[in-house]
Short mmCIF file of C-alpha atoms and ligand atoms in Angstrom, two decimals:
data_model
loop_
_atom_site.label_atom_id
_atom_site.label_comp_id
_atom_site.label_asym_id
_atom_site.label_seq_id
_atom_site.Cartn_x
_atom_site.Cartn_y
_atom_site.Cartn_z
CA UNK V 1 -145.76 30.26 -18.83
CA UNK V 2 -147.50 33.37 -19.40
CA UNK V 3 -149.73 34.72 -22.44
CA UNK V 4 -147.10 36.90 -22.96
CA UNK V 5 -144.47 34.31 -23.85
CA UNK V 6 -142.63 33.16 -27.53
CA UNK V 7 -142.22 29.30 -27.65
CA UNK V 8 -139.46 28.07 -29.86
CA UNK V 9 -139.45 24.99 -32.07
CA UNK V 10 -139.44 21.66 -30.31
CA UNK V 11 -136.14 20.96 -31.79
CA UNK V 12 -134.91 23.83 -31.18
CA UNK V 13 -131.38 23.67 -29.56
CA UNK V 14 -129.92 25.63 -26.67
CA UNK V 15 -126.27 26.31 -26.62
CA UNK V 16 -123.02 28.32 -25.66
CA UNK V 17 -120.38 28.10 -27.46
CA UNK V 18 -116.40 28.49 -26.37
CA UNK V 19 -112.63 28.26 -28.25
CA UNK V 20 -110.01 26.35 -27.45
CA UNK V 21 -106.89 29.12 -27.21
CA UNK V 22 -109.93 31.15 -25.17
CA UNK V 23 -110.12 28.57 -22.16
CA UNK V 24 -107.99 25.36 -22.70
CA UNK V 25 -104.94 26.69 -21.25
CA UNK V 26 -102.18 23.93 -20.99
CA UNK V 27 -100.78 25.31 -23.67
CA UNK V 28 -97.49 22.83 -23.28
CA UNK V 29 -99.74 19.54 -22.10
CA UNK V 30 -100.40 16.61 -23.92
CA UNK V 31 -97.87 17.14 -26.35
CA UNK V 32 -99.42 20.43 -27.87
CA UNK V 33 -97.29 22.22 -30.48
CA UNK V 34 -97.20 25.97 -30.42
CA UNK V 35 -99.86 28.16 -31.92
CA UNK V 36 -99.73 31.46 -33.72
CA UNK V 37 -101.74 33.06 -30.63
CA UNK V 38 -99.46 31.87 -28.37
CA UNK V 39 -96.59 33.72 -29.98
CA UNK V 40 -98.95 36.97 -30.84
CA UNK V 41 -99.70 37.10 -27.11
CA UNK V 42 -96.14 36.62 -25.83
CA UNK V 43 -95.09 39.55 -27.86
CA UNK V 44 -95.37 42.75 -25.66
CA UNK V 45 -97.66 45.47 -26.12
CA UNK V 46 -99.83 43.30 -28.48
CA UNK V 47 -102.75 42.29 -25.22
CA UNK V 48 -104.37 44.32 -22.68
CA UNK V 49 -102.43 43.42 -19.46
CA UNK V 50 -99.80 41.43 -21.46
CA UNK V 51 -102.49 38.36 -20.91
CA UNK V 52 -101.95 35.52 -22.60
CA UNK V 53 -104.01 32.08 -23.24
CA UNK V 54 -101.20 30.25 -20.90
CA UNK V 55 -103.95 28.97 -18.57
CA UNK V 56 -107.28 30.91 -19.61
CA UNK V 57 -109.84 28.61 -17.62
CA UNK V 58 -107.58 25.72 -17.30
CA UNK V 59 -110.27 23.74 -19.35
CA UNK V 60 -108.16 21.35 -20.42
CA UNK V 61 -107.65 19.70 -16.90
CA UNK V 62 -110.98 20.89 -15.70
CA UNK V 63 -113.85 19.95 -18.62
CA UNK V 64 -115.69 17.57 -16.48
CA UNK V 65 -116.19 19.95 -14.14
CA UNK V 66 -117.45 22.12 -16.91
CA UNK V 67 -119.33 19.79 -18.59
CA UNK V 68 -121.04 19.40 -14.96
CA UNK V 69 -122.02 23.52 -15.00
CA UNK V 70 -123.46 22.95 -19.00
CA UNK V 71 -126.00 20.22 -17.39
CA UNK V 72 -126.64 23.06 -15.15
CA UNK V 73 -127.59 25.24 -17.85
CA UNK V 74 -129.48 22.52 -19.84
CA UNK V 75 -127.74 23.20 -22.43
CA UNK V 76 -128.76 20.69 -24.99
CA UNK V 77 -125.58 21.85 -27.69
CA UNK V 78 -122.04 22.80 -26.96
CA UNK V 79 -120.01 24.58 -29.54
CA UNK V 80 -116.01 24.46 -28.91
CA UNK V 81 -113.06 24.19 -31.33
CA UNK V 82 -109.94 21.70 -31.90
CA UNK V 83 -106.58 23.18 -31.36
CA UNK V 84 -104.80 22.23 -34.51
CA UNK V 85 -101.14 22.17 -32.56
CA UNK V 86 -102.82 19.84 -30.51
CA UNK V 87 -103.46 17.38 -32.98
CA UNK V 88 -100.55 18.54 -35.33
CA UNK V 89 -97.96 20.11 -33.50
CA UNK V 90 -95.44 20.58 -36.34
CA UNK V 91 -97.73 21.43 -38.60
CA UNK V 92 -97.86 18.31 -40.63
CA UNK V 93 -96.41 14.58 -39.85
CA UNK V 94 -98.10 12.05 -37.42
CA UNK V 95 -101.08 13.37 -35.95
CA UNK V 96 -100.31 13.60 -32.04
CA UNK V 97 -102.45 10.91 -30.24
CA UNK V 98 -102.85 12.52 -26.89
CA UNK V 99 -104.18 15.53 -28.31
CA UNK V 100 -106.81 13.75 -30.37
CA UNK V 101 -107.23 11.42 -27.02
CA UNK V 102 -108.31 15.21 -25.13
CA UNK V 103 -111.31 15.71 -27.67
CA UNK V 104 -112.18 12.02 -27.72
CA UNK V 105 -112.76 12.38 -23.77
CA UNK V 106 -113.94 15.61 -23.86
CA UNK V 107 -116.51 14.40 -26.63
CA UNK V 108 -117.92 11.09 -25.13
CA UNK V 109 -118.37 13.09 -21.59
CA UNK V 110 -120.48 15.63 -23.41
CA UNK V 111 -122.28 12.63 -24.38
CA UNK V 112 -122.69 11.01 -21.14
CA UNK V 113 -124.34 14.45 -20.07
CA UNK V 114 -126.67 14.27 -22.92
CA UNK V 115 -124.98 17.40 -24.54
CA UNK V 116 -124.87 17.34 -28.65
CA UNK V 117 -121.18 18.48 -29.58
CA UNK V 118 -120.65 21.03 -32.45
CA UNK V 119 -117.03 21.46 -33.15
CA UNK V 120 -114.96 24.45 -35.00
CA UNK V 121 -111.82 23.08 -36.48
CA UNK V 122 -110.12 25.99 -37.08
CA UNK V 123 -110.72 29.12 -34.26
CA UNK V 124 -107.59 30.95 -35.53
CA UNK V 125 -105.10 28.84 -33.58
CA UNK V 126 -103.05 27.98 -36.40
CA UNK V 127 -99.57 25.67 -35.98
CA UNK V 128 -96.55 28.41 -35.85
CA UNK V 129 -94.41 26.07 -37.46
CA UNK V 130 -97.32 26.32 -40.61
CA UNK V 131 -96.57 30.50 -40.39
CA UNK V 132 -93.14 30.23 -40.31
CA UNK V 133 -93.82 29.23 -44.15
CA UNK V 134 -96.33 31.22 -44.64
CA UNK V 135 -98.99 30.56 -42.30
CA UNK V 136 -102.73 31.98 -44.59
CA UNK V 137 -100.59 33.98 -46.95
CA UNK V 138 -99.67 30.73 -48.29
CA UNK V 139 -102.05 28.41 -50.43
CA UNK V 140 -100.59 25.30 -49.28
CA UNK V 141 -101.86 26.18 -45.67
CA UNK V 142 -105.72 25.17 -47.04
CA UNK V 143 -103.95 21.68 -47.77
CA UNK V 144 -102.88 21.29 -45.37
CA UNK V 145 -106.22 22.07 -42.87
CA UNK V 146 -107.65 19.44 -45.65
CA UNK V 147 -105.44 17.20 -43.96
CA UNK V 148 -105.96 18.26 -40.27
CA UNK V 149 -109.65 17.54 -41.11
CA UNK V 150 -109.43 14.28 -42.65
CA UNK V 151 -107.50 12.89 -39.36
CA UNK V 152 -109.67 14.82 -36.58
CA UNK V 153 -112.58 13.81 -38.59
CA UNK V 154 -111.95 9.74 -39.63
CA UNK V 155 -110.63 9.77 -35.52
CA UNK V 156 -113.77 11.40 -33.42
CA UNK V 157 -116.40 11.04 -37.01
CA UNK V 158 -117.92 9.04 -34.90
CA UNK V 159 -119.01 11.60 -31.88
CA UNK V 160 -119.34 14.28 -33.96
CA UNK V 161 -122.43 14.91 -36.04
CA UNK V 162 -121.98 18.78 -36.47
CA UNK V 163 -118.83 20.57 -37.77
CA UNK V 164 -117.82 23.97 -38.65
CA UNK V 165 -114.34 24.21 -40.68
CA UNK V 166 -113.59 27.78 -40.03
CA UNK V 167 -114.71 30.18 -37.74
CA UNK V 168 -115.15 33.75 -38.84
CA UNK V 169 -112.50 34.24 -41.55
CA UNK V 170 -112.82 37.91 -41.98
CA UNK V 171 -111.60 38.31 -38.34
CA UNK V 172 -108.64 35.86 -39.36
CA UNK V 173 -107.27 37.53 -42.81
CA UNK V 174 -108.51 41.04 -41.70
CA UNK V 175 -107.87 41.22 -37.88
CA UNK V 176 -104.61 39.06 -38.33
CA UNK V 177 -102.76 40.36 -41.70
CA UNK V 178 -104.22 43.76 -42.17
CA UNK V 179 -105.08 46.08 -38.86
CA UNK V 180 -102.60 43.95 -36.86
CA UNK V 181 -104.88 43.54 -34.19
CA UNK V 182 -104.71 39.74 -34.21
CA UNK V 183 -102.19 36.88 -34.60
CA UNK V 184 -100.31 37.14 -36.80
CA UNK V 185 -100.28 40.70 -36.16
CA UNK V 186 -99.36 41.95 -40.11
CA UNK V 187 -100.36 44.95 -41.46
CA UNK V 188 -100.87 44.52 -45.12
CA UNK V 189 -104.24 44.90 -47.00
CA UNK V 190 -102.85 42.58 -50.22
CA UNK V 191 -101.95 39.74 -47.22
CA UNK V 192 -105.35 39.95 -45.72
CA UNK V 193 -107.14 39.75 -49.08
CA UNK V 194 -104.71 36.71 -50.02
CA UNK V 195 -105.12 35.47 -46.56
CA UNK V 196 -109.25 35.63 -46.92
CA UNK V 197 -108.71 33.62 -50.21
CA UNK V 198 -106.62 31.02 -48.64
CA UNK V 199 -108.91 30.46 -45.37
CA UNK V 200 -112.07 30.37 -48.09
CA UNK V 201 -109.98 27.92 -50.09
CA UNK V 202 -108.86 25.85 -46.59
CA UNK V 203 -112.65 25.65 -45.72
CA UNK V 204 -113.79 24.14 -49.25
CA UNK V 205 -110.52 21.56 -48.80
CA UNK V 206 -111.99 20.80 -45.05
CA UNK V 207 -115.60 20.13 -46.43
CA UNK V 208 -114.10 17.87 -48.96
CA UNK V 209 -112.13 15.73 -45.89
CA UNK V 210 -115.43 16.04 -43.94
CA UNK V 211 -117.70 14.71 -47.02
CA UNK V 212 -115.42 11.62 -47.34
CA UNK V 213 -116.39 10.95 -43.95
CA UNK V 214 -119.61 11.75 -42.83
CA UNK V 215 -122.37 9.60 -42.38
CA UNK V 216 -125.87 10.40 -43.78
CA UNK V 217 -127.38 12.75 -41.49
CA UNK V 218 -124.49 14.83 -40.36
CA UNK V 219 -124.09 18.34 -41.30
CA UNK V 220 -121.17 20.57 -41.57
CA UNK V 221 -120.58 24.08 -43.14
CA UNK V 222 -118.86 27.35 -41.73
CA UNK V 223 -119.74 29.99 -39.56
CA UNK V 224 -119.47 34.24 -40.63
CA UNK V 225 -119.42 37.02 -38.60
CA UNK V 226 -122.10 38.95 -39.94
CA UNK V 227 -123.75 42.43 -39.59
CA UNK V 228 -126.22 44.51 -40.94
CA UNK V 229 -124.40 47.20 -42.84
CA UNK V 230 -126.52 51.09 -42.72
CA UNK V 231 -125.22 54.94 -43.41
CA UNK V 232 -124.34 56.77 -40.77
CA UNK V 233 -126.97 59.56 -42.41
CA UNK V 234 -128.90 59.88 -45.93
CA UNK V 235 -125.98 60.89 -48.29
CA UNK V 236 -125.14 59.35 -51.16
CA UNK V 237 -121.40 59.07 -49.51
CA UNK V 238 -122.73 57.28 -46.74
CA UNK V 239 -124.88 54.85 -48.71
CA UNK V 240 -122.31 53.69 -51.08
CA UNK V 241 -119.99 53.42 -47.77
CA UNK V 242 -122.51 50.98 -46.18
CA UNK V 243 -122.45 49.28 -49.26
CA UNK V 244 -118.96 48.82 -49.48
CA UNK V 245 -118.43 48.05 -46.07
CA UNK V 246 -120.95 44.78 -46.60
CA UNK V 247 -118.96 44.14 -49.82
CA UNK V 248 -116.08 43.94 -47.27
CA UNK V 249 -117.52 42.18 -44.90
CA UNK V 250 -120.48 40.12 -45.47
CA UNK V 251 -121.06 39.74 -49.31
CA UNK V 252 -117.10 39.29 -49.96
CA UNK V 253 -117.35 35.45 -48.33
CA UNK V 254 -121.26 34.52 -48.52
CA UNK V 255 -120.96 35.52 -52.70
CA UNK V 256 -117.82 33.20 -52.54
CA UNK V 257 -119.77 30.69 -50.67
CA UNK V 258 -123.04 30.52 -52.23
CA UNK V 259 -122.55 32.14 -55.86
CA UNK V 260 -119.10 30.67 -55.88
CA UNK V 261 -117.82 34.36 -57.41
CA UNK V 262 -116.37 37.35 -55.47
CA UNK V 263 -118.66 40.42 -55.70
CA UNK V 264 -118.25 42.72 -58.78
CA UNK V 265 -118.24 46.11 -57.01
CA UNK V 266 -115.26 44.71 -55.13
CA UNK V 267 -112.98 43.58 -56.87
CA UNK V 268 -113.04 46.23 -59.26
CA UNK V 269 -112.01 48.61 -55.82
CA UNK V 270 -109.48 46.31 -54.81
CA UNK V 271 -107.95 46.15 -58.11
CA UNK V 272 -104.45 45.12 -57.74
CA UNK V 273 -104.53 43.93 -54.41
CA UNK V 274 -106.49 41.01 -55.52
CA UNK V 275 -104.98 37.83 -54.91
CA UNK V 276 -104.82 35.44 -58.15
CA UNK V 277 -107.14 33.02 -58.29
CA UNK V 278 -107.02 29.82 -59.54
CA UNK V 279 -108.77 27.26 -61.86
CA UNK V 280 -110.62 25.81 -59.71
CA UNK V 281 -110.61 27.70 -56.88
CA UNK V 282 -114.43 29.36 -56.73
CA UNK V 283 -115.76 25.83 -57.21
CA UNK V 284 -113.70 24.15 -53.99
CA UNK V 285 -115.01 27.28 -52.32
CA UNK V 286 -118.90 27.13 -53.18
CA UNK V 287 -118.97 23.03 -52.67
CA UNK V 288 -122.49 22.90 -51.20
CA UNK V 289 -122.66 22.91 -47.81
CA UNK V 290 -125.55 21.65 -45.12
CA UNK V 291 -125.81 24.57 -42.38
CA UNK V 292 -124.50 28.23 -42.10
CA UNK V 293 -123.07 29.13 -38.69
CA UNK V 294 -124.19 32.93 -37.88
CA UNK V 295 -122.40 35.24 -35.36
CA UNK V 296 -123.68 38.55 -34.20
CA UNK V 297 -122.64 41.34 -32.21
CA UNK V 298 -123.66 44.79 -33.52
CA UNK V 299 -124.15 46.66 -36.74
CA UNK V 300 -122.27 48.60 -38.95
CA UNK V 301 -122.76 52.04 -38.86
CA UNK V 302 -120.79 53.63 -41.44
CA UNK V 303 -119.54 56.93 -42.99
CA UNK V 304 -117.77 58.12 -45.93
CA UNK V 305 -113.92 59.11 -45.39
CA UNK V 306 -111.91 60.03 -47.82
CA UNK V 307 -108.83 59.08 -45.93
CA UNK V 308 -109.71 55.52 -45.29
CA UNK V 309 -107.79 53.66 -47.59
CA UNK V 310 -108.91 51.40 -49.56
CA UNK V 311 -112.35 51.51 -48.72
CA UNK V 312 -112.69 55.26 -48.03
CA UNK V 313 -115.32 54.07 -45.06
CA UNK V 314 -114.98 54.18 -41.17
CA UNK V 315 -117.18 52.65 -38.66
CA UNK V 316 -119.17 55.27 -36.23
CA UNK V 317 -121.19 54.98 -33.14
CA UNK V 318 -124.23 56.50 -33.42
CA UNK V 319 -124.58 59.15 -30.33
CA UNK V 320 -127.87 57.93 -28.94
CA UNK V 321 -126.57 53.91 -29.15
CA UNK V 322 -126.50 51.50 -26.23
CA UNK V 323 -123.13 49.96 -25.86
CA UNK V 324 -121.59 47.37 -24.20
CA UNK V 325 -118.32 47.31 -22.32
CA UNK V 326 -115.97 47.33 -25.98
CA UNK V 327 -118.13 49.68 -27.10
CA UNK V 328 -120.09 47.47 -29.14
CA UNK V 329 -123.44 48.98 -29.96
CA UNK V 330 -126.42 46.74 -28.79
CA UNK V 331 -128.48 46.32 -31.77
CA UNK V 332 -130.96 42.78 -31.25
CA UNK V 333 -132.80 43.68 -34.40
CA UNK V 334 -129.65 43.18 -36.95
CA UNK V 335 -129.71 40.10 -35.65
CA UNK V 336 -133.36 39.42 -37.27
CA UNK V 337 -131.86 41.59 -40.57
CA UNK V 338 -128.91 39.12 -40.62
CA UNK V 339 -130.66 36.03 -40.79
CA UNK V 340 -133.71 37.46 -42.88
CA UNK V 341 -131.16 38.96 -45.41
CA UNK V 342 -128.69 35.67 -45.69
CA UNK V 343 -131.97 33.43 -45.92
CA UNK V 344 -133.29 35.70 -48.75
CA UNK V 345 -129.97 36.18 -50.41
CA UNK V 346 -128.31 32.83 -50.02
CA UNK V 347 -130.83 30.31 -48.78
CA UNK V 348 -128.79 28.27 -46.78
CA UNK V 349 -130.73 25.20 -45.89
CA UNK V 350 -130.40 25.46 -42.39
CA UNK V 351 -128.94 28.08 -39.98
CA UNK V 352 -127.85 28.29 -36.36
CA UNK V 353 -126.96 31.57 -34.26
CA UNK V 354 -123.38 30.08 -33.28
CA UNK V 355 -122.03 33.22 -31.36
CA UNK V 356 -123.79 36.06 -29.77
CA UNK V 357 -123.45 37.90 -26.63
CA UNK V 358 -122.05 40.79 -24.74
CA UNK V 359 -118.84 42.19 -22.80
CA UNK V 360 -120.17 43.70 -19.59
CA UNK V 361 -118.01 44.98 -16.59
CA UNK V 362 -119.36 42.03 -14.23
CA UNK V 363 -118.71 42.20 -10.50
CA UNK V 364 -118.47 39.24 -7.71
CA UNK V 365 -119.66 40.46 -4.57
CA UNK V 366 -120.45 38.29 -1.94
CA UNK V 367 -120.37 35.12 -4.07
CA UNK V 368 -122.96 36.81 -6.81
CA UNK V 369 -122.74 37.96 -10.56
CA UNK V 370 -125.60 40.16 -11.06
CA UNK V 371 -125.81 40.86 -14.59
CA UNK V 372 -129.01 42.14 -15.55
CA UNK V 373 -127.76 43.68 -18.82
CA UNK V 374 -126.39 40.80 -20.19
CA UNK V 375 -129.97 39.11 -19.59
CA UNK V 376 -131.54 42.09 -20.90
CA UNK V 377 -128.92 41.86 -23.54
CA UNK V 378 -129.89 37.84 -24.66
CA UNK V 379 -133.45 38.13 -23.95
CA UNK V 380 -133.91 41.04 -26.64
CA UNK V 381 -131.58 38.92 -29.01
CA UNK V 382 -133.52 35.95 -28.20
CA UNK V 383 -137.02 38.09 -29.78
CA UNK V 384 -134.85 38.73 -32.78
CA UNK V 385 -133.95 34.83 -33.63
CA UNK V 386 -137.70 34.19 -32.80
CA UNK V 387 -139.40 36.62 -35.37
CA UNK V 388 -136.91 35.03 -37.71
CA UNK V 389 -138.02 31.73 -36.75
CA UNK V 390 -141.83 32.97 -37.26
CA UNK V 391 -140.93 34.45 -40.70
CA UNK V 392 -140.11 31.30 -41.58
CA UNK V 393 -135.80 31.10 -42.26
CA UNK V 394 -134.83 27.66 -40.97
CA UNK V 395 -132.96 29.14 -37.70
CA UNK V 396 -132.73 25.75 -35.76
CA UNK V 397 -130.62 27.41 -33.24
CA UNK V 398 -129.00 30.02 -31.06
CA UNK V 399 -125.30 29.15 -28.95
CA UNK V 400 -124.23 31.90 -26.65
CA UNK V 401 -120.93 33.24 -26.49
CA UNK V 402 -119.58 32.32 -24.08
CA UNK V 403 -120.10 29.72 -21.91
CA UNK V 404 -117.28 31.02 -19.72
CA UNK V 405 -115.41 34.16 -19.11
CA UNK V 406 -112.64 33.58 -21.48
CA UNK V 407 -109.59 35.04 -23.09
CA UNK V 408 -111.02 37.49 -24.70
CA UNK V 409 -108.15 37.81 -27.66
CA UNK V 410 -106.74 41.36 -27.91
CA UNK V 411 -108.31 42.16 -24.67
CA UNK V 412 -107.43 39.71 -22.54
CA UNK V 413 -109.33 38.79 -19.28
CA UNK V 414 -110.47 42.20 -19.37
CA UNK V 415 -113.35 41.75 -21.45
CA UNK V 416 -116.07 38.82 -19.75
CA UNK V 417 -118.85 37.12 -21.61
CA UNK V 418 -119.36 34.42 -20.17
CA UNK V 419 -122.92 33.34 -18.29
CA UNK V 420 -120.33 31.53 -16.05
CA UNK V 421 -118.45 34.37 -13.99
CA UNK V 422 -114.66 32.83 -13.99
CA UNK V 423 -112.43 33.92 -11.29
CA UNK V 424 -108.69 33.43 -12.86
CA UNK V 425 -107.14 33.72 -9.89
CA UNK V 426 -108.44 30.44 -8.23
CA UNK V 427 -110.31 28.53 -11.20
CA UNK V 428 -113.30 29.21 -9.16
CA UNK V 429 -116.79 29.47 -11.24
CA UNK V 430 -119.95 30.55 -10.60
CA UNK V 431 -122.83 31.10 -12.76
CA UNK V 432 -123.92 34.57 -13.58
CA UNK V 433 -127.64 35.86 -13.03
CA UNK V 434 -127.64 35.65 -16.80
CA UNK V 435 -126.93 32.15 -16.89
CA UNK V 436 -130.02 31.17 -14.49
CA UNK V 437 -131.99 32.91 -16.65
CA UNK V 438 -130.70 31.34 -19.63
CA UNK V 439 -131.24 27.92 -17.57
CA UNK V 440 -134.67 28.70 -17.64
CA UNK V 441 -134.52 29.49 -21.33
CA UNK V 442 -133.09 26.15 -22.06
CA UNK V 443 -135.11 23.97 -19.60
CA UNK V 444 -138.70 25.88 -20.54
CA UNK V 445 -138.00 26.45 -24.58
CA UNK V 446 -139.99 29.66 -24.03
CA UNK V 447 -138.79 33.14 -23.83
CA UNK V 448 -141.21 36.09 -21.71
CA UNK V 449 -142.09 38.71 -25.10
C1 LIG A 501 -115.96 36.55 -32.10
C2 LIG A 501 -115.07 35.36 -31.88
C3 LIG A 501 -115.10 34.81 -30.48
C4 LIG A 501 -115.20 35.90 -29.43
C5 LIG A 501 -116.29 36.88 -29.79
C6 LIG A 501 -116.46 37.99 -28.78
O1 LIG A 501 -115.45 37.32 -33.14
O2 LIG A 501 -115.42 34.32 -32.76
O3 LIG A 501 -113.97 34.00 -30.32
O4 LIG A 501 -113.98 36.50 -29.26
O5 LIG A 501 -116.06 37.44 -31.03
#
C-alpha cells in the first residue's frame, strides 16, 4: 500500500449489486407468473433490438456459478431483488413455494461463500395480473406488496438481515406512467404522480410487514436514485429550474420519507394533478426507517424551457462533460454532494451507495475485457464515497452496479455494466479489467488517491 492510498472503514462492505428481470431469465421456470416487464418488452418497438429479459444471464439456473465469480471479487455484500411473480404469480393467493425455494437456495449459497445478502423486494417487476387492475395507479397495489413482504420476509427472515422495499420509485411512477419509457409504458403525468404516491405508500406497508419480523439488529429501508441538481448557467430561470427539478426528483420522496410531507413549492406547481391523499397516508410513509439505499449516476444539469410542461425544465449536457456510453455525464463529485446533502438534510442513520457505475462500449478480444474507463470511472467514485466517509456521514458502504452485464431495461443488451463481461450468446463470463481491480479494492479495503 502506498502513502498515496485512502483506507476505508474496517467494516466497510464491498458489493455489486444486480435485479432479478435484469439476469434471472427463466422467465416461465419454477412456476413464475408473468411480470409487467415481460409484457413491456414483448411489445415491439418499446427495447433496443426488441430484447427482452427471456434469458438475460440465465441466473436462475446458473447462480452457483455466479456466486463462485462474487468469491472472486471478494465481494463481502451482494445486492439482488425478489421477483414478485415468482413468489406471487397471480398477484395475490398462495405464495408459490418453488419460487420462494429459488431465493432460499440462492440465499444460504451466498452464505456458504461468506457473502452478506441485501435484498430489493420490489425492482419494478410487478405481477401483470396486479396491472390488469391497476397495477401503481391503484392504492390497493401497496397492500398488497405489504403482503408480498410479510410472506418473503416470515419465509427467508431468517437469511436475510438487510432489506430494501423499493428500488428507485421515481424511475417506476415517472419512467413507467409518464415518459413511457418503462413498463408499464403510460404516458400520463397525473398517473405517475398517483403512481409515486402509491409505491411511497407500498414501501411504508412493506416496512410495516418487515418490522413484524425482524430480529434486533436487522435493518431495512429503501433505496433513491439521487442527483445533485445545478443550472445549466447563472439565471434566475435556470436556478429556479434546478430547483424544481430536485423538487421532482430528490426532495419529492426524501421530504415524504423523512419530514413525512410533500414539498411546498411542489405541490403548489402540480396543482391538480396531485393525487389525494389520505388520513394517514404521510405517517405510513415517514415510519422510521434504519438505512437509506443511495444510487448515483450523474447530475442534473438543467435549463429553463418554457415548453416543458409541467415543470418548464429540460435536462442538458454540458459541452465540455465526460460521458459514458448513454450519454450519462461522469460526475464522481455529486456523488460526495449526494450523500453530504441527504446526511445534512435528512440524517438518515446509516447509508450505503447501493448502485453506481457506468455503460461503456466493452470489447472481448482474445478472451479480454479491457475497460480502463470503467476503472477510471469507480476509482474516482470510490474518492467521492471516501471524503464522505472522512466528513463524517455514516456511508457504511458502496455496491456496484452491476455485477454482470445485464438487461439493461429500455436498452437491452446494448448497454453493459457489468465488472463481469457476459457473452449472451453462450452464457460464457469473464471478468472485466475493472473487476480485478475492484478485486483488489475489496480484498485490500484501500483505494490508490
Ligand atoms: C438504475 C436501476 C438499475 C440499472 C441502473 C443502470 O436506475 O436501478 O436497475 O438499470 O439504473
Amino acid at each position: 500500500m502506498s502513502s498515496a492510498s485512502v483506507v476505508f472503514p474496517d467494516d466497510w462492505v464491498w458489493g455489486a449489486a444486480t435485479a432479478a428481470y435484469q439476469i434471472e431469465g427463466a422467465v416461465r421456470a419454477g412456476g413464475r407468473g408473468q411480470s409487467i416487464w415481460d409484457t413491456f418488452s414483448h411489445t415491439p418497438g418499446k427495447i433496443v433490438n426488441g430484447d427482452t429479459g427471456d434469458i438475460a444471464c440465465d441466473h436462475f439456473h446458473r447462480y452457483p456459478d455466479d456466486i463462485a465469480l462474487m468469491r472472486e471479487l471478494g465481494l463481502g455484500g451482494y445486492r439482488f431483488s425478489i421477483a414478485w411473480p415468482r413468489i406471487f404469480p397471480t398477484g395475490s393467493g398462495r405464495p408459490n413455494t418453488e419460487g420462494i425455494d429459488f431465493y432460499r437456495r440462492l440465499i444460504d449459497e451466498l452464505h456458504t461463500a461468506g457473502i452478506t445478502p441485501y435484498v430489493t423486494l420490489y425492482h419494478w417487476d410487478l405481477p401483470q395480473p396486479l396491472q390488469d387492475r391497476g397495477g401503481w395507479g391503484n392504492r390497493d397495489t401497496a397492500h398488497r406488496f405489504g403482503e408480498y413482504v410479510q410472506t418473503v420476509a416470515a419465509a427467508l427472515g431468517a437469511g436475510v438481515q438487510h432489506w430494501f422495499t423499493i428500488n428507485e420509485p421515481w424511475v417506476a411512477a415517472f419512467l413507467g406512467h409518464w415518459t413511457g419509457d418503462h413498463a408499464p409504458g403510460a404516458r400520463d403525468f397525473r398517473l405517475a404522480l398517483l403512481a409515486a404516491h402509491n409505491l411511497l405508500l407500498a414501501h411504508g406497508e412493506g416496512m410495516a410487514a418487515l418490522r413484524s419480523e425482524m430480529r434486533p439488529g436487522d435493518e431495512a429501508g429503501i433505496v433513491l436514485n439521487l442527483a445533485p441538481s445545478e443550472p445549466a448557467d447563472d439565471s434566475n430561470a435556470d436556478l429556479e429550474a434546478a430547483h424544481r427539478m430536485d423538487g421532482f426528483v430528490n426532495r419529492w420522496f426524501l421530504d415524504a420519507l423523512y419530514r413525512g410531507v410533500y414539498p411546498d413549492d411542489m405541490v403548489r406547481l402540480y396543482g391538480d394533478a396531485m393525487p389525494e391523499i389520505a388520513a394517514g397516508d404521510m405517517d405510513l410513509i415517514s415510519r422510521p426507517t434504519d438505512v437509506l439505499g443511495v444510487n448515483y449516476y450523474s447530475r442534473s444539469v438543467v435549463a429553463y424551457d418554457p415548453a416543458a410542461m409541467p415543470l418548464h425544465t429540460r435536462r442538458v449536457t454540458p459541452p465540455s462533460a465526460r460521458v459514458t456510453a448513454m450519454g450519462w455525464e461522469i460526475f464522481p463529485s455529486g456523488l460526495y454532494d449526494v450523500l453530504q446533502r441527504v446526511h445534512d438534510d435528512y440524517a438518515p442513520g446509516r447509508l450505503l451507495v447501493t448502485e453506481n457505475g457506468a455503460a461503456l462500449n466493452d470489447v472481448l478480444d482474445e478472451g479480454v475485457v479491457d475497460d480502463p474507463a470503467r476503472e477510471d470511472f469507480l476509482h474516482e467514485h470510490l474518492l467521492q464515497v471516501y471524503r464522505a466517509v472522512q466528513a463524517s456521514v455514516p456511508v457504511a458502504g458502496y455496491f456496484a452496479w452491476s455485477l454482470l452485464d445485464n438487461f439493461e431495461w429500455a436498452w437491452g443488451y446494448s448497454a453493459r455494466f457489468g465488472l463481469i463481461f457476459v457473452d449472451f450468446a453462450t452464457q460464457e463470463r469473464i471478468v472485466k479489467r475493472s473487476g480485478r481491480w475492484y478485486s483488489e479494492v475489496t480484498r485490500e479495503n484501500v483505494v490508490g488517491a
